Short mmCIF file of C-alpha atoms in Angstrom, two decimals:
data_model
loop_
_atom_site.label_atom_id
_atom_site.label_comp_id
_atom_site.label_asym_id
_atom_site.label_seq_id
_atom_site.Cartn_x
_atom_site.Cartn_y
_atom_site.Cartn_z
CA ASN A 1 -134.54 11.75 34.81
CA GLY A 2 -131.97 14.42 33.99
CA PHE A 3 -133.71 16.88 36.30
CA LYS A 4 -133.82 14.26 39.08
CA CYS A 5 -130.13 13.45 38.70
CA HIS A 6 -129.33 17.19 38.70
CA CYS A 7 -131.28 17.68 41.97
CA MET A 8 -129.68 14.67 43.61
CA SER A 9 -126.26 15.90 42.53
CA GLU A 10 -126.87 19.31 44.14
CA SER A 11 -128.19 17.64 47.33
CA HIS A 12 -125.13 15.43 47.49
CA GLN A 13 -122.86 18.42 47.09
CA ARG A 14 -124.63 20.25 49.92
CA GLN A 15 -124.19 17.21 52.18
CA LEU A 16 -120.49 17.08 51.35
CA LEU A 17 -120.12 20.78 52.17
CA LEU A 18 -121.91 20.32 55.50
CA ALA A 19 -119.79 17.28 56.31
CA SER A 20 -116.60 19.18 55.52
CA GLU A 21 -117.64 22.01 57.84
CA ASN A 22 -118.38 19.69 60.82
CA PRO A 23 -117.08 16.17 60.12
CA GLN A 24 -117.20 15.06 63.78
CA GLN A 25 -120.96 15.69 63.95
CA PHE A 26 -121.62 13.41 60.97
CA MET A 27 -119.26 10.72 62.29
CA ASP A 28 -121.02 10.73 65.66
CA TYR A 29 -124.38 10.45 63.93
CA PHE A 30 -123.32 7.50 61.75
CA SER A 31 -121.58 5.82 64.70
CA GLU A 32 -124.74 6.02 66.79
CA GLU A 33 -126.89 4.67 63.95
CA PHE A 34 -124.44 1.81 63.31
CA ARG A 35 -124.33 0.92 67.01
CA ASN A 36 -128.12 1.00 67.43
CA ASP A 37 -128.81 -1.08 64.30
CA PHE A 38 -126.09 -3.61 65.18
CA LEU A 39 -127.36 -4.07 68.76
CA GLU A 40 -130.98 -4.26 67.62
CA LEU A 41 -130.09 -7.05 65.17
CA LEU A 42 -128.09 -8.85 67.88
CA ARG A 43 -130.95 -8.61 70.37
CA ARG A 44 -133.75 -9.63 67.98
CA ARG A 45 -131.86 -12.33 66.10
CA PHE A 46 -129.78 -13.96 68.84
CA GLY A 47 -131.22 -12.67 72.12
CA THR A 48 -128.79 -13.22 74.99
CA LYS A 49 -126.99 -16.15 73.32
CA ARG A 50 -123.20 -16.13 72.88
CA VAL A 51 -122.37 -15.71 69.18
CA HIS A 52 -119.34 -14.95 66.99
CA ASN A 53 -119.14 -11.25 66.10
CA ASN A 54 -118.51 -12.02 62.40
CA ILE A 55 -121.81 -13.90 62.14
CA VAL A 56 -123.74 -10.88 63.41
CA TYR A 57 -121.75 -8.45 61.23
CA ASN A 58 -122.24 -10.49 58.04
CA GLU A 59 -125.97 -10.57 58.65
CA TYR A 60 -125.95 -6.84 59.36
CA ILE A 61 -124.20 -5.88 56.11
CA SER A 62 -126.52 -8.15 54.10
CA HIS A 63 -129.14 -5.39 54.39
CA ARG A 64 -128.84 -2.93 51.52
CA GLU A 65 -129.46 0.20 53.60
CA HIS A 66 -126.89 -0.56 56.31
CA ILE A 67 -124.35 2.03 57.45
CA HIS A 68 -120.75 1.19 56.54
CA MET A 69 -118.26 0.84 59.34
CA ASN A 70 -115.76 3.14 57.55
CA ALA A 71 -118.21 5.99 58.21
CA THR A 72 -118.04 5.45 61.98
CA GLN A 73 -115.49 6.05 64.73
CA TRP A 74 -114.42 2.38 64.66
CA GLU A 75 -111.94 1.24 62.05
CA THR A 76 -112.33 -2.53 62.56
CA LEU A 77 -114.94 -4.96 63.86
CA THR A 78 -112.54 -6.06 66.62
CA GLU A 79 -112.22 -2.47 67.84
CA PHE A 80 -116.02 -2.11 67.85
CA THR A 81 -116.37 -5.42 69.74
CA LYS A 82 -113.93 -4.29 72.43
CA TRP A 83 -115.83 -0.99 72.71
CA LEU A 84 -119.09 -2.88 73.31
CA GLY A 85 -117.41 -4.73 76.18
CA ARG A 86 -115.97 -1.58 77.74
CA GLU A 87 -119.34 0.19 77.60
CA GLY A 88 -121.07 -2.75 79.26
CA LEU A 89 -123.46 -3.28 76.34
CA CYS A 90 -122.26 -6.86 75.68
CA LYS A 91 -120.16 -9.58 77.25
CA VAL A 92 -117.14 -10.14 75.01
CA ASP A 93 -114.39 -12.76 75.09
CA GLU A 94 -111.55 -13.67 72.75
CA THR A 95 -110.96 -17.28 71.67
CA PRO A 96 -108.62 -18.93 69.13
CA LYS A 97 -111.57 -18.78 66.71
CA GLY A 98 -112.08 -15.05 67.18
CA TRP A 99 -114.20 -12.69 69.27
CA TYR A 100 -117.56 -13.74 70.73
CA ILE A 101 -120.26 -11.36 71.98
CA GLN A 102 -123.31 -11.80 74.16
CA TYR A 103 -126.04 -9.16 74.41
CA ILE A 104 -126.87 -7.84 77.91
CA ASP A 105 -130.59 -7.14 78.17
CA ARG A 106 -131.10 -4.31 80.67
CA ASP A 107 -134.76 -3.65 79.89
CA PRO A 108 -136.62 -3.29 83.25
CA GLU A 109 -139.55 -5.32 81.95
CA THR A 110 -137.24 -8.15 80.87
CA ILE A 111 -135.45 -8.12 84.25
CA ARG A 112 -138.81 -8.28 86.04
CA ARG A 113 -139.90 -11.24 83.92
CA GLN A 114 -136.62 -13.06 84.57
CA GLN A 115 -137.08 -12.56 88.30
CA GLU A 116 -140.64 -13.88 88.07
CA GLN A 117 -139.41 -16.93 86.14
CA GLU A 118 -136.70 -17.63 88.72
CA ARG A 119 -139.26 -17.35 91.52
CA LYS A 120 -141.60 -19.69 89.64
CA LYS A 121 -138.82 -22.25 89.10
CA LYS A 122 -137.94 -22.16 92.80
CA GLN A 123 -141.60 -22.64 93.72
CA ASP A 124 -141.88 -25.60 91.31
CA LEU A 125 -138.81 -27.22 92.89
CA ASP A 126 -140.34 -26.79 96.36
CA ASP A 127 -143.58 -28.36 95.13
CA GLU A 128 -141.67 -31.30 93.65
CA GLU A 129 -139.89 -31.92 96.96
CA LYS A 130 -143.19 -31.84 98.85
CA THR A 131 -144.75 -34.25 96.36
CA ALA A 132 -141.76 -36.62 96.61
CA LYS A 133 -142.03 -36.68 100.42
CA PHE A 134 -145.77 -37.31 100.19
CA ILE A 135 -145.23 -40.23 97.78
CA GLU A 136 -142.56 -41.69 100.08
CA GLN A 137 -144.97 -41.55 103.03
CA GLN A 138 -147.73 -43.21 101.01
CA VAL A 139 -145.40 -46.00 99.87
CA ARG A 140 -144.28 -46.62 103.46
CA ARG A 141 -147.88 -46.85 104.65
CA GLY A 142 -148.72 -49.22 101.80
CA LEU A 143 -145.82 -51.52 102.68
CA GLU A 144 -146.82 -51.58 106.35
CA GLY A 145 -150.29 -52.82 105.46
CA LYS A 146 -148.97 -55.78 103.45
CA GLU A 147 -147.65 -57.71 106.47
CA LEU A 148 -150.41 -60.23 107.24
CA GLU A 149 -150.54 -62.59 110.19
CA LYS A 150 -149.81 -66.25 109.37
CA PRO A 151 -152.44 -68.73 110.64
CA VAL A 152 -151.39 -71.20 113.35
CA TYR A 153 -152.50 -74.81 112.81
CA THR A 154 -153.02 -77.24 115.77
CA GLU A 155 -153.56 -80.96 115.66
CA LEU A 156 -157.01 -82.31 116.62
CA ASN A 157 -156.61 -84.84 119.49
CA ARG A 158 -159.26 -86.69 121.45
CA GLU A 159 -158.11 -88.42 124.65
CA ASN A 160 -161.37 -90.28 125.30
CA GLU A 161 -163.25 -91.98 122.47
CA GLU A 162 -166.61 -91.29 124.13
CA GLU A 163 -165.85 -87.63 124.85
CA LYS A 164 -167.40 -85.08 122.50
CA VAL A 165 -165.14 -82.85 120.45
CA THR A 166 -165.27 -79.12 121.33
CA PHE A 167 -164.16 -76.27 119.09
CA ASN A 168 -162.69 -72.87 119.77
CA LEU A 169 -163.95 -70.85 116.83
CA ASN A 170 -161.51 -67.99 117.50
CA LYS A 171 -158.60 -70.16 116.34
CA GLY A 172 -159.50 -69.62 112.69
CA ALA A 173 -161.95 -70.79 110.09
CA SER A 174 -159.54 -73.23 108.42
CA THR A 175 -159.09 -75.29 111.63
CA SER A 176 -162.84 -75.34 112.26
CA ILE A 177 -163.59 -76.52 108.71
CA ALA A 178 -161.03 -79.31 108.93
CA ALA A 179 -162.41 -80.51 112.25
CA SER A 180 -166.03 -80.28 111.15
CA SER A 181 -165.36 -82.43 108.07
CA LYS A 182 -164.00 -85.23 110.33
CA THR A 183 -166.71 -85.04 112.98
CA SER A 184 -169.78 -84.05 110.99
CA SER A 185 -171.71 -86.93 112.52
CA VAL A 186 -170.99 -85.71 116.05
CA LEU A 187 -171.73 -81.98 115.58
CA GLY A 188 -175.24 -80.65 115.34
CA PRO A 189 -176.63 -78.34 112.61
CA ASN A 190 -176.22 -75.23 114.77
CA ALA A 191 -172.47 -75.73 115.12
CA LEU A 192 -172.11 -76.09 111.34
CA LYS A 193 -173.97 -72.81 110.81
CA MET A 194 -171.63 -71.09 113.25
CA VAL A 195 -168.60 -72.41 111.33
CA GLU A 196 -170.01 -71.21 107.99
CA GLY A 197 -170.69 -67.76 109.48
CA THR A 198 -167.12 -67.54 110.73
CA VAL A 199 -165.78 -68.44 107.27
CA LYS A 200 -167.91 -65.76 105.63
CA ARG A 201 -166.76 -63.14 108.10
CA LYS A 202 -163.12 -64.06 107.48
CA GLU A 203 -163.59 -63.90 103.70
CA THR A 204 -165.33 -60.53 103.98
CA ALA A 205 -162.53 -59.10 106.13
CA HIS A 206 -159.90 -60.45 103.74
CA SER A 207 -161.63 -59.00 100.67
CA SER A 208 -162.07 -55.61 102.38
CA GLY A 209 -158.37 -55.59 103.24
CA GLN A 210 -157.51 -56.29 99.61
CA SER A 211 -159.80 -53.50 98.41
CA LYS A 212 -158.14 -51.02 100.80
CA GLU A 213 -154.75 -52.09 99.53
CA LYS A 214 -155.91 -51.62 95.94
CA LYS A 215 -157.20 -48.17 96.80
CA LYS A 216 -153.82 -47.24 98.26
CA LYS A 217 -152.05 -48.52 95.18
CA SER A 218 -154.38 -46.67 92.83
CA ALA A 219 -153.84 -43.42 94.75
CA LEU A 220 -150.08 -43.85 94.46
CA ASP A 221 -150.36 -44.63 90.77
CA GLU A 222 -152.48 -41.55 90.25
CA ILE A 223 -149.96 -39.30 92.03
CA MET A 224 -147.09 -40.76 90.00
CA GLU A 225 -149.03 -40.29 86.76
CA LEU A 226 -149.72 -36.66 87.64
CA GLU A 227 -146.04 -36.13 88.40
CA GLU A 228 -145.05 -37.65 85.06
CA GLU A 229 -147.59 -35.48 83.29
CA LYS A 230 -146.18 -32.42 85.04
CA LYS A 231 -142.69 -33.25 83.77
CA ARG A 232 -143.97 -33.80 80.24
CA THR A 233 -145.66 -30.41 80.24
CA SER A 234 -142.61 -28.35 81.24
CA ARG A 235 -142.49 -24.62 80.57
CA ARG A 236 -141.48 -23.19 77.20
CA ASP A 237 -139.68 -19.95 76.32
CA TYR A 238 -142.39 -19.02 73.82
CA TRP A 239 -146.02 -18.19 74.66
CA LEU A 240 -147.78 -16.58 71.68
CA GLN A 241 -151.19 -18.00 70.68
CA PRO A 242 -153.67 -16.87 68.01
CA GLU A 243 -156.79 -14.90 69.01
CA ILE A 244 -155.40 -13.56 72.29
CA ILE A 245 -155.27 -9.88 73.19
CA VAL A 246 -151.80 -8.44 73.87
CA LYS A 247 -150.31 -5.04 74.71
CA ILE A 248 -147.44 -3.44 72.79
CA VAL A 249 -144.69 -2.42 75.24
CA THR A 250 -141.92 -1.25 72.89
CA LYS A 251 -141.44 2.49 72.38
CA LYS A 252 -139.60 2.10 69.08
CA LEU A 253 -142.83 2.23 67.07
CA GLY A 254 -143.79 5.63 68.50
CA GLU A 255 -146.57 6.82 70.77
CA LYS A 256 -149.18 5.72 68.23
CA TYR A 257 -148.70 2.05 69.22
CA HIS A 258 -147.04 2.22 72.65
CA LYS A 259 -149.22 0.69 75.41
CA LYS A 260 -151.99 0.01 72.85
CA LYS A 261 -153.83 -3.33 72.61
CA ALA A 262 -153.96 -5.68 69.63
CA VAL A 263 -155.22 -9.13 68.65
CA VAL A 264 -152.76 -11.85 67.60
CA LYS A 265 -153.84 -13.01 64.14
CA GLU A 266 -150.91 -15.28 63.24
CA VAL A 267 -147.89 -16.82 64.99
CA ILE A 268 -144.69 -17.20 62.95
CA ASP A 269 -141.83 -19.46 64.11
CA LYS A 270 -143.23 -19.53 67.68
CA TYR A 271 -141.64 -16.19 68.66
CA THR A 272 -143.11 -13.70 66.17
CA ALA A 273 -146.72 -12.56 65.83
CA VAL A 274 -148.76 -10.69 63.25
CA VAL A 275 -151.09 -8.48 65.30
CA LYS A 276 -154.03 -6.26 64.38
CA MET A 277 -154.48 -3.05 66.36
CA ILE A 278 -157.87 -2.82 68.06
CA ASP A 279 -158.27 0.96 67.70
CA SER A 280 -156.83 1.61 64.23
CA GLY A 281 -156.94 -1.81 62.54
CA ASP A 282 -153.26 -1.56 61.50
CA LYS A 283 -151.35 -4.82 61.13
CA LEU A 284 -147.85 -5.17 62.59
CA LYS A 285 -145.25 -7.93 62.76
CA LEU A 286 -143.64 -7.99 66.21
CA ASP A 287 -141.40 -10.18 68.35
CA GLN A 288 -142.86 -11.56 71.59
CA THR A 289 -140.38 -9.44 73.59
CA HIS A 290 -142.25 -6.35 72.36
CA LEU A 291 -145.57 -7.69 73.68
CA GLU A 292 -147.07 -8.59 77.03
CA THR A 293 -150.21 -10.38 78.16
CA VAL A 294 -153.49 -8.63 79.07
CA ILE A 295 -155.38 -9.61 82.23
CA PRO A 296 -159.16 -9.02 81.93
CA ALA A 297 -161.74 -8.41 84.65
CA PRO A 298 -162.98 -11.44 86.66
CA GLY A 299 -165.59 -13.44 84.80
CA LYS A 300 -163.95 -12.95 81.37
CA LYS A 301 -162.41 -15.70 79.23
CA VAL A 302 -158.65 -16.22 79.12
CA MET A 303 -156.23 -18.68 77.51
CA VAL A 304 -153.41 -20.44 79.35
CA LEU A 305 -150.14 -19.75 77.47
CA ASN A 306 -147.58 -21.76 79.47
CA GLY A 307 -147.20 -24.54 82.01
CA GLY A 308 -149.15 -27.75 82.51
CA TYR A 309 -152.48 -26.27 81.33
CA ARG A 310 -151.06 -24.65 78.16
CA GLY A 311 -153.64 -24.27 75.38
CA ASN A 312 -156.71 -24.56 77.65
CA GLU A 313 -159.34 -21.84 77.81
CA GLY A 314 -160.62 -20.71 81.19
CA ILE A 315 -162.70 -18.21 83.15
CA LEU A 316 -160.85 -15.69 85.33
CA GLU A 317 -162.17 -16.10 88.88
CA SER A 318 -160.00 -13.72 90.92
CA ILE A 319 -156.72 -11.75 90.91
CA ASN A 320 -153.98 -11.65 93.55
CA GLU A 321 -152.19 -8.33 92.98
CA LYS A 322 -149.53 -8.95 95.64
CA ARG A 323 -148.38 -12.23 94.03
CA PHE A 324 -148.95 -11.09 90.42
CA SER A 325 -151.11 -14.18 89.94
CA ALA A 326 -154.71 -15.21 89.29
CA THR A 327 -157.15 -18.05 89.89
CA ILE A 328 -159.00 -19.51 86.87
CA ILE A 329 -161.54 -22.22 86.14
CA ILE A 330 -160.61 -24.43 83.16
CA ASP A 331 -163.42 -24.16 80.59
CA SER A 332 -162.27 -26.57 77.84
CA GLY A 333 -160.82 -30.03 77.30
CA PRO A 334 -160.87 -33.05 79.65
CA LEU A 335 -159.91 -30.85 82.63
CA LYS A 336 -163.02 -28.67 82.29
CA GLY A 337 -164.22 -27.44 85.67
CA ARG A 338 -160.82 -27.71 87.40
CA ARG A 339 -159.85 -24.74 89.57
CA VAL A 340 -156.24 -23.59 89.12
CA GLU A 341 -154.78 -21.20 91.69
CA ASP A 342 -151.69 -18.95 91.68
CA ILE A 343 -151.18 -18.92 87.91
CA GLN A 344 -148.83 -16.10 86.87
CA TYR A 345 -149.96 -13.05 84.87
CA GLU A 346 -147.52 -13.86 82.07
CA ASP A 347 -149.04 -17.36 81.66
CA ILE A 348 -152.56 -16.19 80.76
CA SER A 349 -154.04 -13.56 78.47
CA LYS A 350 -157.50 -12.29 77.54
CA LEU A 351 -159.26 -13.98 74.63
CA ALA A 352 -160.48 -11.86 71.73
#
């Protein structure tokens, strides 16, 4: 222990001598480390949310190996916050409660994903408008079919007692039945059969009209149910699922893991995954922003990670490279066999 303390004392003295010779170099180094660690904590912990700078700083200094601010070029947290705003690294604003900061994510991959999400939202709104117009047209057609003609009743008169009663069967079955009940002794059996046939035809036509109306109603109900289901299954800002294959896109872990594939073994708090590297078998704990989905070759199994079909397994049928989308066949659950087109790359990933 004495030898160790002696060595550490000599090392500390050498560092002090080096720092005294070029203090600006050490200050720049510590300032850069402080800035990088502070921004990394802000990005991972709070994302692009607006947060008080003291909250972030208190969490930063809770780590034992943090770099003290008095070793950097900034004397106070307020000065550092203003510097972040001037450099364009964060959005900053002063309130009666203090300074607030908001991280600006300039990662090209993140910007591309945000643009894809905006395009998807716009497409969903267009689909909702088309569906609403279609429902309105169906309702209008259904209401038009409900207006039925009212029967016209005429009184049965006979000017001459000896004259036979004649019927016009086109006037309606109800009039014919009423007349036949009064003059059954006068009419022959053939006329009665004709009246019964007319009644049956009228009943058949009426029942067929009701069945068509029911079919229209059931179609409308089905469309409305699908629309309600679509609203219930809105998109989420998290997509990780166990047993999917992902690709590591962050460069902060070095070339050993960059652009390498891994299998998600566990999902923690929806946004963090424990992954196992396919080539080396190493296990890492990563945020979902450091990962992206993997699209397999057609015919392979995938899992839907977002949208109305979230959690369903499927078979990749084809890929549309221009639209960054794919067509899959659902292979599990009650929707098995359904063909889903134009599903985004980020909403599916290869199954392990």
